Amino acid sequence: MLYTGLQRLEYRGYDSVGIAVISSGRLVVAKGKGMLRDLEERLGFTKYIGSMGIGHTRWATHGAPSDINAHPHVDCKGLFAVVHNGIIENYDELKKKLVSKGHIFKSETDTEVIVHLIEEYYSELGDVYEAFKRAVKELRGAYAILVITPLEDNKIFFAKKDSPLIIGVGDNYNILASDIPAVLDHTRYIIVLRDHWVGYVTPTRIFIEDLLAEKPVDYTTYIRIVEWSVEEASKGGYPHFMIKEIYEQSLALKNTIAGLKSSQELPHAVKVIAEAKRVFVTGAGTSYHAAEFYALASNTLTKLLTVPFIASEYEVYGTAVNESDVLVAISQSGETMDVLKAVRSFKKQGARVIAVSNVVDSAIPRESHIALYTRAGPEIGVAATKTFLTQTLLLAWLLVETAKYTGIFSTSEYKEVVGALENSPKVAEISIEKSDKLVHDLSTVYASKTSMYYLSRHIGVPVAREGALKIKEIAYIHAEAYPAGESKHGPIALVERGFPVVFIVPGISGVERAIKGNIEEMKARSAETVGVVCEESPLKDIVDYVFEVPCPHWLLTPISHTPPLQLLAYYTATKKGLDPDRPRNLAKTVTVE
Ligand code: AGP
């Protein structure tokens, strides 16, 4: 159970792996640097037998990836083992205190302080759970913690703040995990734990208490049934999650549309935005590109000033807002710390916050005033694909509803655009099918490139940025994206024979005309040009390689124009022998600042 659970969670971090089990009354730990499958060969995880255990895949924050720094960590006497996701901010001060009391630390991690603290308090209090709680109360920062000990050999102790943690509720077993796919092989009954909850599970019992409220939690009211099947959370016959998820985009859009049509939150969000003085919109990475798309579309359609910003820069904006402002916070995982911090800082100033997420009940929606959900299903590949398309659809929908509410759209205009949005699953499907036929040759050419540009204008700019991010993170090719008009202000100096420039050409006639000029200026420097253009666009004849995609409405540009760029990144990576699901140095969910 531990091994398959860790396999399902490997996407969250994977520089080292470890497990601890209670076997014949003894604590046994196996851990090391590397990926799960390599360590299985080296350490033979599956030979560790016990009825209870904990496991961890790590993405280094404090201390480099190494055998010693891998979790679980144990105390001096080898009585307690801990795994932890998050960052203990006050670990330095706690470590000094513990070292002065004689504790010997083996790793450079922040996590190890937790287990020595428990050891310390256990020797004082003689009760494991009380010692655990006392230790947790001393921690500052973010944590999802699990602890086992042969002293209480049928309990797993847990604590949660800021980092995600769930319980999979089973029949004669219970499972704790950072994310839902880890438990789907066994159960679909889930409790999403809240901040400051601590407790323990046995095979037949769950005990939770709220450390702040200092009272037990009736967990039965928090049990949810998850609709995702195990198949949905696994590769379903594709070689990688990324390509599976690219092909799932049409379905993900269909499900998201169904969700929007029945959403009770959407009308509230529309009203809040319509009444705002200014709208800020934020996210990180791909979700920031969705934010930029929303701002460009909103500034084009409505008279409401809409400002996009990268979530980690929240302090610049968070202090300049007030009650009449709104923040739209976008995060597929709902756990990205930079976005969470932005939400908190805007809320502190009195702004209303609308979350857009793919994970129900995750931290960002929970802390926002209104939560809107995409229904992309679990996204396992580190590269965001289907969540980007569904985010942009949801945001376009939100905007169109707002335009209707404020009278910018007449009923017939509204119906026309909603009709186009409803057709988005078909648009994605055609775009993927047509591109997959053409992308193979091009990816062979691009596998040997070291640098490239992705250019566009207007609503195509966030799509260009998304294309550049995809090829960077998956195929390790340096790529820069910027509005095409900027070339002559500097970047064109790099262009020489064969330099690849990908143009994203939205179906807006003025924009198309302007981009034509930009293509010509690159061709004049012997650049190798690729165009993602609307079917039958005259620009198809002037680029070296062309992807023609359907363009029913400019609001659908991310949905029509992004798939060829995702496929280009995917196939270029696989041609280079890289694993697109596990790009180096990256984790799927970034729960640290
Ligand atoms: C996208 O391909 C990335 N892996 C990354 O930029 C991601 O979009 C970013 O970390 C934000 O994640 P979130 O949507 O879960 O907040």
Tab-separated table of N, CA, C and O in Angstrom, residues 129 133 158 167 191-200 205-223:
chain	number	residue	atom	x	y	z
A	129	TYR	N	0.803	10.799	22.420
A	129	TYR	CA	-0.061	11.792	21.773
A	129	TYR	C	0.117	13.181	22.392
A	129	TYR	O	0.182	14.189	21.678
A	133	LYS	N	1.424	16.460	20.394
A	133	LYS	CA	0.692	17.742	20.331
A	133	LYS	C	1.565	18.898	20.831
A	133	LYS	O	1.573	19.979	20.253
A	158	PHE	N	-1.006	12.484	13.214
A	158	PHE	CA	-0.901	13.466	12.131
A	158	PHE	C	-1.160	14.886	12.638
A	158	PHE	O	-1.814	15.091	13.672
A	167	ILE	N	-7.453	12.199	4.676
A	167	ILE	CA	-7.589	10.818	5.172
A	167	ILE	C	-8.473	10.063	4.187
A	167	ILE	O	-9.552	10.542	3.814
A	191	ILE	N	-11.534	12.532	3.717
A	191	ILE	CA	-11.691	13.717	4.587
A	191	ILE	C	-10.541	14.654	4.258
A	191	ILE	O	-9.373	14.259	4.334
A	192	VAL	N	-10.858	15.877	3.852
A	192	VAL	CA	-9.801	16.860	3.617
A	192	VAL	C	-9.547	17.560	4.947
A	192	VAL	O	-10.428	18.243	5.480
A	193	LEU	N	-8.356	17.363	5.484
A	193	LEU	CA	-8.070	17.923	6.809
A	193	LEU	C	-7.875	19.439	6.728
A	193	LEU	O	-7.387	19.965	5.730
A	194	ARG	N	-8.251	20.109	7.792
A	194	ARG	CA	-8.135	21.566	7.874
A	194	ARG	C	-6.898	21.956	8.688
A	194	ARG	O	-6.375	21.147	9.458
A	195	ASP	N	-6.517	23.225	8.534
A	195	ASP	CA	-5.369	23.722	9.298
A	195	ASP	C	-5.618	23.588	10.803
A	195	ASP	O	-6.745	23.787	11.268
A	196	HIS	N	-4.550	23.278	11.506
A	196	HIS	CA	-4.540	23.143	12.977
A	196	HIS	C	-5.258	21.892	13.475
A	196	HIS	O	-5.493	21.756	14.664
A	197	TRP	N	-5.564	20.987	12.558
A	197	TRP	CA	-6.133	19.721	13.004
A	197	TRP	C	-4.989	18.747	13.317
A	197	TRP	O	-4.018	18.633	12.546
A	198	VAL	N	-5.121	18.070	14.427
A	198	VAL	CA	-4.164	17.023	14.797
A	198	VAL	C	-4.977	15.807	15.223
A	198	VAL	O	-6.172	15.919	15.518
A	199	GLY	N	-4.319	14.672	15.297
A	199	GLY	CA	-5.028	13.482	15.754
A	199	GLY	C	-4.275	12.228	15.409
A	199	GLY	O	-3.059	12.265	15.184
A	200	TYR	N	-5.002	11.135	15.338
A	200	TYR	CA	-4.385	9.867	14.954
A	200	TYR	C	-5.428	8.967	14.315
A	200	TYR	O	-6.632	9.170	14.501
A	205	ARG	N	-10.252	3.369	13.715
A	205	ARG	CA	-10.682	4.582	14.415
A	205	ARG	C	-9.989	5.814	13.849
A	205	ARG	O	-8.817	5.743	13.458
A	206	ILE	N	-10.751	6.907	13.842
A	206	ILE	CA	-10.155	8.194	13.466
A	206	ILE	C	-10.426	9.149	14.615
A	206	ILE	O	-11.575	9.266	15.070
A	207	PHE	N	-9.389	9.805	15.075
A	207	PHE	CA	-9.600	10.809	16.117
A	207	PHE	C	-8.963	12.122	15.642
A	207	PHE	O	-7.795	12.157	15.276
A	208	ILE	N	-9.778	13.175	15.621
A	208	ILE	CA	-9.260	14.478	15.168
A	208	ILE	C	-9.612	15.521	16.217
A	208	ILE	O	-10.732	15.533	16.737
A	209	GLU	N	-8.677	16.396	16.509
A	209	GLU	CA	-9.053	17.566	17.311
A	209	GLU	C	-8.471	18.837	16.715
A	209	GLU	O	-7.477	18.794	15.999
A	210	ASP	N	-9.146	19.924	17.010
A	210	ASP	CA	-8.731	21.229	16.508
A	210	ASP	C	-7.857	21.873	17.581
A	210	ASP	O	-8.344	22.188	18.669
A	211	LEU	N	-6.596	22.077	17.239
A	211	LEU	CA	-5.669	22.602	18.251
A	211	LEU	C	-6.015	24.027	18.673
A	211	LEU	O	-5.774	24.422	19.802
A	212	LEU	N	-6.572	24.807	17.750
A	212	LEU	CA	-6.914	26.197	18.085
A	212	LEU	C	-8.160	26.248	18.952
A	212	LEU	O	-8.210	26.908	19.985
A	213	ALA	N	-9.196	25.507	18.494
A	213	ALA	CA	-10.463	25.512	19.249
A	213	ALA	C	-10.358	24.640	20.502
A	213	ALA	O	-11.229	24.699	21.379
A	214	GLU	N	-9.322	23.818	20.555
A	214	GLU	CA	-9.096	22.902	21.674
A	214	GLU	C	-10.295	22.003	21.933
A	214	GLU	O	-10.746	21.842	23.071
A	215	LYS	N	-10.853	21.448	20.829
A	215	LYS	CA	-11.937	20.471	21.025
A	215	LYS	C	-11.940	19.457	19.879
A	215	LYS	O	-11.465	19.761	18.777
A	216	PRO	N	-12.493	18.273	20.134
A	216	PRO	CA	-12.525	17.240	19.090
A	216	PRO	C	-13.395	17.672	17.900
A	216	PRO	O	-14.328	18.470	18.047
A	217	VAL	N	-13.077	17.116	16.745
A	217	VAL	CA	-13.819	17.441	15.520
A	217	VAL	C	-14.695	16.235	15.169
A	217	VAL	O	-14.213	15.098	15.179
A	218	ASP	N	-15.965	16.502	14.870
A	218	ASP	CA	-16.826	15.411	14.410
A	218	ASP	C	-16.517	15.182	12.929
A	218	ASP	O	-17.105	15.794	12.046
A	219	TYR	N	-15.569	14.283	12.674
A	219	TYR	CA	-15.062	14.122	11.308
A	219	TYR	C	-16.118	13.558	10.360
A	219	TYR	O	-16.022	13.718	9.149
A	220	THR	N	-17.154	12.899	10.887
A	220	THR	CA	-18.126	12.243	9.995
A	220	THR	C	-18.809	13.259	9.072
A	220	THR	O	-19.190	12.931	7.965
A	221	THR	N	-18.908	14.508	9.524
A	221	THR	CA	-19.563	15.518	8.678
A	221	THR	C	-18.620	15.999	7.566
A	221	THR	O	-19.041	16.751	6.691
A	222	TYR	N	-17.364	15.598	7.621
A	222	TYR	CA	-16.394	16.053	6.610
A	222	TYR	C	-16.082	14.985	5.560
A	222	TYR	O	-15.276	15.211	4.678
A	223	ILE	N	-16.699	13.828	5.679
A	223	ILE	CA	-16.384	12.762	4.705
A	223	ILE	C	-17.045	13.084	3.358
A	223	ILE	O	-18.218	13.423	3.294
